[in-house]
């Protein structure tokens, strides 16, 4: 590939609040940040005009093997998690590798357009053909120049409950899948759930891999597999390499128990992922009123020093009929469900779809710092809170110093009786 021309972004605001910053990129890396930088010969100049230059969005929890399959072979009538899992089971035998690759690539295009340049996707390993694994490994290779795709070997039907799941999971890891997944709350008993966590964490330790489990995605306050996950992480020395996804049962747990659980998670440096769009939709379905929200305790986890990120989880699949690869929509829902309305908390919701998610995926050279990759998004907003509020336009998406997507600025033209016509995107402010 040809070397990209140098790029100088002038007068940007950074997510940490620094204003009037110029960002210079040469050969795909950020080489200087500061006010009033000189442009090298032949550099492409981008005037940011005080708008927000953010690192790319990161989705730490997704299902790319199921995405864009909404309505195949039928629509989820009850809207529940369990009907979704059953529906996915009906669809699986009819999947073809070509269709999977095509849908995944289409989703990756949507992602790039939205400045989403890193995705951790779970891939179901309970199909003995490992068709989805092969398809997504192919997609990972295809999109590598513009999107970091990390794959999790996910035994959707339970690593103990499904007779061939463990062998398939190991085969998937042999083929190059990056992360060990699990689903302890879907095993037949609590004891099997705990046993599955132990087996899978040992497998990850043996192979030097990270772990990310669907953990306690339930309203059952006694679903406590996160405790075992934190314990095994600590026992096996996997600190900082393990993630608990969903953790929705924590919403319903006894407060005293949670006061003991949070320090245990912190000690093991377990990361947490909430999936606000899905958690608010799927949880509390057995409640009448009052109805539980079912999202994990995001502000409390953050206050306890635990790294929390937000995932999109699903887009137009058996579990969820909406979504558009827009991580600002995810952040906005997370902010609302968790009532994180202080300035600091709203900024933390922006971090949950950028730097926190990058951290748990182990992405290197991610933040806007000298020496990092020249990967960033120019947003049509002045700061992270405004970006969430407006679900701001991605004016320009840059990967390794190259513009990979751009969107025209949103404007409205008003023609009102007795007033001069006005054109201004700030009308929405
Ligand atoms: Zn999931």
Coordinates of C-alpha atoms and ligand atoms in Angstrom, one line a residue:
X1 CA 0.0 0.0 0.0
X2 CA 1.2 3.5 -0.7
X3 CA 2.2 5.7 2.2
X4 CA -0.5 8.2 3.2
X5 CA 0.3 11.9 2.8
X6 CA 1.0 13.7 6.0
X7 CA -2.1 15.1 7.6
X8 CA -2.5 18.1 9.9
X9 CA -5.8 18.5 11.7
X10 CA -6.0 22.1 12.9
X11 CA -7.8 23.5 15.9
X12 CA -9.4 20.4 17.3
X13 CA -10.8 19.8 20.8
X14 CA -9.8 16.5 22.4
X15 CA -12.0 14.4 24.6
X16 CA -10.0 15.2 27.7
X17 CA -10.9 18.9 27.2
X18 CA -7.7 20.2 25.6
X19 CA -8.7 23.0 23.2
X20 CA -7.1 24.5 20.0
X21 CA -4.9 21.5 19.4
X22 CA -3.3 20.6 16.1
X23 CA -2.7 16.9 15.5
X24 CA 0.0 15.9 12.9
X25 CA 0.1 12.4 11.4
X26 CA 3.0 11.0 9.4
X27 CA 3.1 7.5 7.9
X28 CA 0.1 6.4 9.9
X29 CA 1.3 7.5 13.3
X30 CA 0.6 10.7 15.3
X31 CA 3.9 12.5 15.5
X32 CA 2.9 15.8 17.2
X33 CA 0.1 17.3 19.2
X34 CA -0.1 21.0 20.2
X35 CA -1.2 24.5 19.3
X36 CA 0.0 26.1 16.1
X37 CA 2.0 23.2 14.6
X38 CA 3.7 23.9 11.2
X39 CA 2.4 21.9 8.2
X40 CA 5.0 19.8 6.5
X41 CA 5.3 20.1 2.7
X42 CA 2.5 18.3 0.9
X43 CA 0.4 17.8 4.0
X44 CA -3.3 17.5 3.8
X45 CA -4.8 20.2 6.1
X46 CA -8.1 19.6 7.9
X47 CA -9.7 22.5 9.7
X48 CA -11.5 21.1 12.7
X49 CA -12.9 24.5 13.7
X50 CA -13.0 23.7 17.4
X51 CA -14.9 20.4 16.9
X52 CA -14.1 17.2 18.8
X53 CA -11.4 14.9 17.5
X54 CA -11.9 11.5 19.3
X55 CA -10.2 8.2 19.1
X56 CA -12.4 5.8 17.1
X57 CA -15.4 4.1 18.7
X58 CA -14.8 0.6 20.0
X59 CA -17.6 -2.0 20.4
X60 CA -16.3 -4.6 22.9
X61 CA -19.4 -6.9 22.6
X62 CA -21.1 -7.9 19.4
X63 CA -22.4 -10.9 17.5
X64 CA -21.3 -10.5 13.9
X65 CA -22.4 -14.1 12.9
X66 CA -26.0 -13.1 13.5
X67 CA -26.1 -9.5 12.5
X68 CA -28.5 -8.3 9.7
X69 CA -30.4 -11.6 9.8
X70 CA -33.5 -10.1 11.2
X71 CA -36.6 -11.9 10.1
X72 CA -34.7 -15.1 9.1
X73 CA -36.4 -17.6 9.3
X74 CA -39.0 -15.6 11.3
X75 CA -39.4 -12.7 13.7
X76 CA -38.9 -13.1 17.5
X77 CA -42.5 -12.8 18.6
X78 CA -42.1 -12.6 22.4
X79 CA -39.0 -10.4 22.2
X80 CA -37.3 -12.5 24.9
X81 CA -33.7 -13.7 25.2
X82 CA -34.8 -17.4 25.2
X83 CA -36.9 -17.1 22.1
X84 CA -34.0 -15.3 20.5
X85 CA -31.6 -18.3 21.4
X86 CA -34.3 -20.7 20.0
X87 CA -34.7 -18.7 16.8
X88 CA -30.9 -18.6 16.3
X89 CA -31.0 -22.4 16.7
X90 CA -33.6 -22.6 13.9
X91 CA -31.5 -20.4 11.6
X92 CA -28.1 -22.0 12.2
X93 CA -28.6 -25.1 10.0
X94 CA -29.6 -22.8 7.1
X95 CA -26.6 -20.5 7.3
X96 CA -24.2 -20.4 4.4
X97 CA -20.7 -19.1 4.6
X98 CA -21.2 -16.7 1.7
X99 CA -24.3 -15.1 3.2
X100 CA -22.5 -14.8 6.6
X101 CA -19.5 -13.1 5.1
X102 CA -21.7 -10.8 3.0
X103 CA -23.7 -9.7 6.0
X104 CA -20.7 -9.2 8.2
X105 CA -18.9 -7.2 5.6
X106 CA -21.9 -5.0 5.1
X107 CA -22.0 -4.4 8.9
X108 CA -18.3 -3.5 8.9
X109 CA -19.0 -0.9 6.2
X110 CA -21.7 0.6 8.5
X111 CA -19.3 0.5 11.3
X112 CA -16.5 2.4 9.5
X113 CA -19.0 5.0 8.4
X114 CA -19.9 5.5 12.0
X115 CA -16.2 5.8 13.1
X116 CA -16.4 2.3 14.8
X117 CA -13.0 0.9 14.0
X118 CA -12.6 -1.9 16.5
X119 CA -15.1 -4.7 17.3
X120 CA -14.9 -7.7 19.6
X121 CA -17.4 -10.2 18.3
X122 CA -18.5 -13.5 19.8
X123 CA -18.8 -16.3 17.3
X124 CA -21.0 -19.3 18.0
X125 CA -18.9 -22.5 18.1
X126 CA -21.8 -24.9 18.7
X127 CA -22.3 -25.7 15.0
X128 CA -20.0 -28.7 14.3
X129 CA -19.2 -27.3 10.9
X130 CA -17.6 -24.2 12.5
X131 CA -19.0 -22.4 9.5
X132 CA -19.4 -19.1 11.3
X133 CA -15.9 -19.3 12.7
X134 CA -14.4 -19.8 9.2
X135 CA -16.5 -17.0 7.8
X136 CA -15.5 -14.5 10.5
X137 CA -11.9 -15.4 10.3
X138 CA -12.1 -14.6 6.6
X139 CA -13.9 -11.3 7.4
X140 CA -11.3 -10.5 10.0
X141 CA -8.6 -10.8 7.4
X142 CA -10.5 -8.8 4.8
X143 CA -11.3 -5.8 7.0
X144 CA -7.9 -5.8 8.8
X145 CA -6.6 -2.7 6.9
X146 CA -9.5 -0.6 8.3
X147 CA -11.1 -2.4 11.2
X148 CA -9.7 -4.4 14.2
X149 CA -11.9 -7.5 14.6
X150 CA -11.3 -9.6 17.6
X151 CA -13.1 -13.0 17.8
X152 CA -14.4 -14.8 20.9
X153 CA -15.1 -18.5 20.8
X154 CA -18.7 -18.5 22.2
X155 CA -20.4 -21.8 23.1
X156 CA -24.0 -20.4 22.7
X157 CA -25.7 -23.7 23.8
X158 CA -23.4 -24.1 26.8
X159 CA -19.9 -25.6 26.9
X160 CA -21.1 -28.5 29.1
X161 CA -24.7 -28.7 28.0
X162 CA -23.9 -29.1 24.3
X163 CA -21.9 -32.4 23.8
X164 CA -19.5 -31.2 21.2
X165 CA -19.1 -27.6 22.3
X166 CA -15.8 -27.9 24.2
X167 CA -14.1 -29.8 21.4
X168 CA -15.4 -27.3 18.9
X169 CA -14.3 -24.4 21.0
X170 CA -10.8 -25.7 21.1
X171 CA -10.8 -26.3 17.3
X172 CA -11.9 -22.6 16.9
X173 CA -9.0 -21.5 19.1
X174 CA -6.6 -23.7 17.0
X175 CA -8.0 -21.9 13.8
X176 CA -7.0 -18.5 15.3
X177 CA -10.0 -17.3 17.3
X178 CA -8.5 -14.8 19.9
X179 CA -10.6 -15.1 23.1
X180 CA -12.2 -17.8 25.2
X181 CA -16.0 -17.3 25.7
X182 CA -18.6 -18.9 27.8
X183 CA -22.2 -18.8 29.0
X184 CA -22.4 -20.2 32.6
X185 CA -26.0 -19.1 33.3
X186 CA -27.2 -21.2 30.4
X187 CA -25.7 -24.4 31.7
X188 CA -28.2 -26.9 33.2
X189 CA -27.4 -26.1 36.9
X190 CA -25.6 -23.5 39.0
X191 CA -22.9 -26.1 39.7
X192 CA -22.4 -26.8 36.0
X193 CA -22.2 -23.1 35.4
X194 CA -19.4 -22.7 37.9
X195 CA -17.7 -25.7 36.5
X196 CA -17.8 -24.2 33.0
X197 CA -16.2 -21.1 34.2
X198 CA -13.4 -23.1 35.8
X199 CA -12.7 -25.2 32.7
X200 CA -12.8 -22.2 30.4
X201 CA -10.5 -20.0 32.5
X202 CA -8.0 -22.9 32.8
X203 CA -8.1 -23.3 29.0
X204 CA -7.4 -19.6 28.6
X205 CA -4.5 -19.7 31.1
X206 CA -3.0 -22.7 29.4
X207 CA -3.1 -21.0 26.0
X208 CA -2.2 -17.4 27.2
X209 CA -5.6 -16.0 25.9
X210 CA -8.1 -13.5 27.2
X211 CA -11.5 -14.5 28.5
X212 CA -14.9 -12.8 27.8
X213 CA -18.0 -14.6 29.1
X214 CA -21.7 -13.9 28.8
X215 CA -22.1 -14.0 32.5
X216 CA -25.3 -13.8 34.6
X217 CA -27.5 -12.4 31.7
X218 CA -30.6 -13.0 33.9
X219 CA -32.8 -11.3 36.4
X220 CA -32.1 -14.0 38.9
X221 CA -30.3 -12.4 41.9
X222 CA -28.8 -15.8 42.8
X223 CA -27.0 -16.1 39.4
X224 CA -23.6 -15.4 40.8
X225 CA -21.2 -16.8 38.2
X226 CA -19.3 -13.5 38.2
X227 CA -18.1 -14.4 41.7
X228 CA -16.6 -17.7 40.3
X229 CA -15.2 -15.8 37.3
X230 CA -13.4 -13.3 39.5
X231 CA -12.2 -16.1 41.8
X232 CA -10.8 -18.1 38.9
X233 CA -9.2 -15.0 37.4
X234 CA -7.3 -14.4 40.6
X235 CA -6.4 -18.1 41.2
X236 CA -5.0 -18.4 37.7
X237 CA -3.2 -15.1 37.6
X238 CA -5.3 -13.8 34.7
X239 CA -5.6 -10.3 36.1
X240 CA -6.7 -7.7 33.6
X241 CA -7.3 -10.3 30.9
X242 CA -10.9 -11.4 31.8
X243 CA -14.2 -9.7 31.1
X244 CA -17.7 -10.4 32.4
X245 CA -20.3 -9.4 29.8
X246 CA -23.8 -8.4 30.7
X247 CA -23.8 -9.1 34.5
X248 CA -27.4 -8.2 34.5
X249 CA -28.3 -10.3 37.6
X250 CA -26.2 -7.8 39.6
X251 CA -29.1 -5.4 39.1
X252 CA -31.3 -7.6 41.2
X253 CA -28.7 -8.8 43.7
X254 CA -28.8 -8.2 47.4
X255 CA -26.8 -5.0 48.3
X256 CA -24.8 -6.6 51.0
X257 CA -23.6 -9.3 48.6
X258 CA -22.7 -6.8 46.0
X259 CA -20.6 -4.8 48.5
X260 CA -18.5 -7.9 48.9
X261 CA -18.5 -8.8 45.1
X262 CA -17.2 -5.5 43.8
X263 CA -13.9 -5.6 45.7
X264 CA -13.4 -9.2 44.6
X265 CA -13.8 -8.1 40.9
X266 CA -11.5 -5.1 41.5
X267 CA -8.9 -7.4 43.0
X268 CA -9.0 -9.7 40.0
X269 CA -9.1 -6.7 37.6
X270 CA -12.1 -8.1 35.9
X271 CA -13.5 -5.8 33.2
X272 CA -17.3 -5.4 32.9
X273 CA -19.4 -4.8 29.8
X274 CA -23.0 -3.6 29.9
X275 CA -25.0 -3.8 26.7
X276 CA -27.6 -1.1 27.4
X277 CA -29.8 -1.4 24.3
X278 CA -30.2 -5.1 24.8
X279 CA -30.3 -5.2 28.6
X280 CA -33.1 -2.7 28.8
X281 CA -35.0 -4.6 26.1
X282 CA -34.6 -8.2 27.2
X283 CA -34.4 -8.0 31.0
X284 CA -37.4 -7.7 33.4
X285 CA -39.6 -9.6 31.0
X286 CA -41.0 -11.8 33.8
X287 CA -41.9 -8.7 35.9
X288 CA -45.3 -7.0 35.9
X289 CA -44.9 -3.6 37.6
X290 CA -42.6 -2.3 38.8
X291 CA -40.4 -3.6 36.1
X292 CA -36.6 -4.0 36.7
X293 CA -34.3 -2.3 34.2
X294 CA -31.9 -5.3 34.3
X295 CA -28.7 -3.4 33.4
X296 CA -25.7 -4.1 35.6
X297 CA -24.7 -1.5 38.3
X298 CA -22.5 0.7 36.0
X299 CA -21.8 3.7 38.2
X300 CA -21.1 1.5 41.2
X301 CA -18.8 -0.7 39.3
X302 CA -16.9 2.4 38.0
X303 CA -16.8 3.9 41.5
X304 CA -15.2 0.7 42.7
X305 CA -12.4 1.1 40.2
X306 CA -13.6 -1.5 37.8
X307 CA -13.2 -0.8 34.0
X308 CA -16.6 -0.7 32.5
X309 CA -17.4 -0.5 28.7
X310 CA -20.6 -0.5 26.8
X311 CA -21.3 -2.9 23.9
X312 CA -23.9 -2.8 21.0
X313 CA -24.4 -6.6 21.3
X314 CA -26.9 -7.0 18.5
X315 CA -28.0 -5.2 15.3
X316 CA -31.0 -6.6 13.4
X317 CA -30.8 -10.2 14.5
X318 CA -32.9 -12.8 16.4
X319 CA -32.6 -10.8 19.7
X320 CA -32.9 -7.2 18.5
X321 CA -34.6 -5.6 15.5
X322 CA -33.0 -2.2 15.6
X323 CA -29.4 -0.7 15.8
X324 CA -27.1 0.9 13.3
X325 CA -23.4 0.5 14.4
X326 CA -23.7 3.8 16.2
X327 CA -21.9 3.6 19.5
X328 CA -23.2 7.0 20.5
X329 CA -26.7 5.5 20.5
X330 CA -25.3 2.8 22.9
X331 CA -23.7 5.5 25.1
X332 CA -26.9 7.5 25.2
X333 CA -29.0 4.5 26.2
X334 CA -26.4 3.6 28.9
X335 CA -26.5 7.1 30.3
X336 CA -30.3 7.0 30.6
X337 CA -30.7 3.6 32.0
X338 CA -28.0 4.1 34.6
X339 CA -29.1 7.7 35.3
X340 CA -25.6 8.9 34.8
X341 CA -26.4 12.5 34.3
X342 CA -23.6 14.5 36.0
X343 CA -21.1 16.0 33.6
X344 CA -18.4 13.5 34.8
X345 CA -20.7 10.6 34.4
X346 CA -21.8 11.6 30.9
X347 CA -18.2 11.8 29.9
X348 CA -17.7 8.4 31.5
X349 CA -20.4 7.1 29.1
X350 CA -18.3 8.4 26.2
X351 CA -15.2 6.6 27.6
X352 CA -17.3 3.4 27.9
X353 CA -17.6 3.3 24.0
X354 CA -14.0 4.5 23.4
X355 CA -11.0 4.2 25.8
X356 CA -12.5 1.7 28.3
X357 CA -13.5 -0.7 25.6
X358 CA -10.1 -0.4 23.9
X359 CA -8.5 -1.2 27.3
X360 CA -10.3 -4.4 27.8
X361 CA -9.6 -5.5 24.2
X362 CA -5.9 -4.8 24.8
X363 CA -5.7 -2.4 21.8
X364 CA -2.3 -0.7 21.6
X365 CA -1.6 2.8 20.3
X366 CA -5.2 3.7 20.6
X367 CA -5.5 7.1 22.3
X368 CA -4.8 10.4 20.7
X369 CA -1.2 10.7 21.9
X370 CA 2.1 11.1 20.2
X371 CA 3.2 7.7 18.9
X372 CA -0.3 6.3 18.6
X373 CA -1.8 5.1 15.4
X374 CA -3.3 8.0 13.3
X375 CA -6.8 6.6 13.9
X376 CA -9.5 9.2 14.8
X377 CA -12.9 10.6 14.2
X378 CA -13.8 14.2 13.7
X379 CA -17.3 14.7 15.2
X380 CA -19.8 17.4 14.5
X381 CA -19.9 18.3 18.2
X382 CA -17.8 20.3 20.5
X383 CA -17.3 17.8 23.4
X384 CA -18.2 14.2 24.4
X385 CA -21.5 15.2 26.1
X386 CA -22.7 17.1 23.0
X387 CA -21.6 14.1 20.9
X388 CA -23.8 11.8 22.9
X389 CA -26.7 14.3 22.9
X390 CA -26.7 14.8 19.2
X391 CA -25.4 11.4 18.2
X392 CA -23.1 13.6 16.3
X393 CA -22.2 13.2 12.6
X394 CA -18.9 11.6 11.8
X395 CA -17.5 14.3 9.6
X396 CA -14.3 12.4 8.9
X397 CA -13.1 8.9 9.9
X398 CA -9.3 8.3 9.7
X399 CA -7.5 5.0 9.9
X400 CA -3.7 4.9 9.9
X401 CA -3.6 8.4 8.4
X402 CA -6.0 7.7 5.6
X403 CA -9.6 9.1 5.4
X404 CA -11.8 6.0 5.2
X405 CA -15.2 7.7 5.5
X406 CA -16.7 11.1 5.6
X407 CA -20.2 12.4 6.1
X408 CA -21.4 15.9 5.1
X409 CA -22.2 18.3 8.0
X410 CA -25.8 18.2 9.1
X411 CA -27.5 21.5 8.4
X412 CA -31.1 22.7 8.3
X413 CA -32.5 25.5 6.2
X414 CA -35.5 27.2 7.7
X415 CA -37.9 29.4 5.8
X416 CA -40.2 31.0 8.4
X417 CA -42.9 33.6 7.8
X418 CA -41.5 37.1 8.5
X419 CA -37.9 35.9 9.2
X420 CA -34.8 35.7 7.0
X421 CA -33.9 32.2 5.9
X422 CA -31.3 30.6 8.2
X423 CA -28.9 27.7 7.7
X424 CA -27.2 26.4 10.8
X425 CA -26.5 23.0 12.3
X426 CA -26.3 24.7 15.7
X427 CA -30.0 25.1 15.6
X428 CA -30.1 21.7 17.3
X429 CA -28.0 22.9 20.1
Ligands
LIG1 ZN1 -23.9 -11.1 23.6

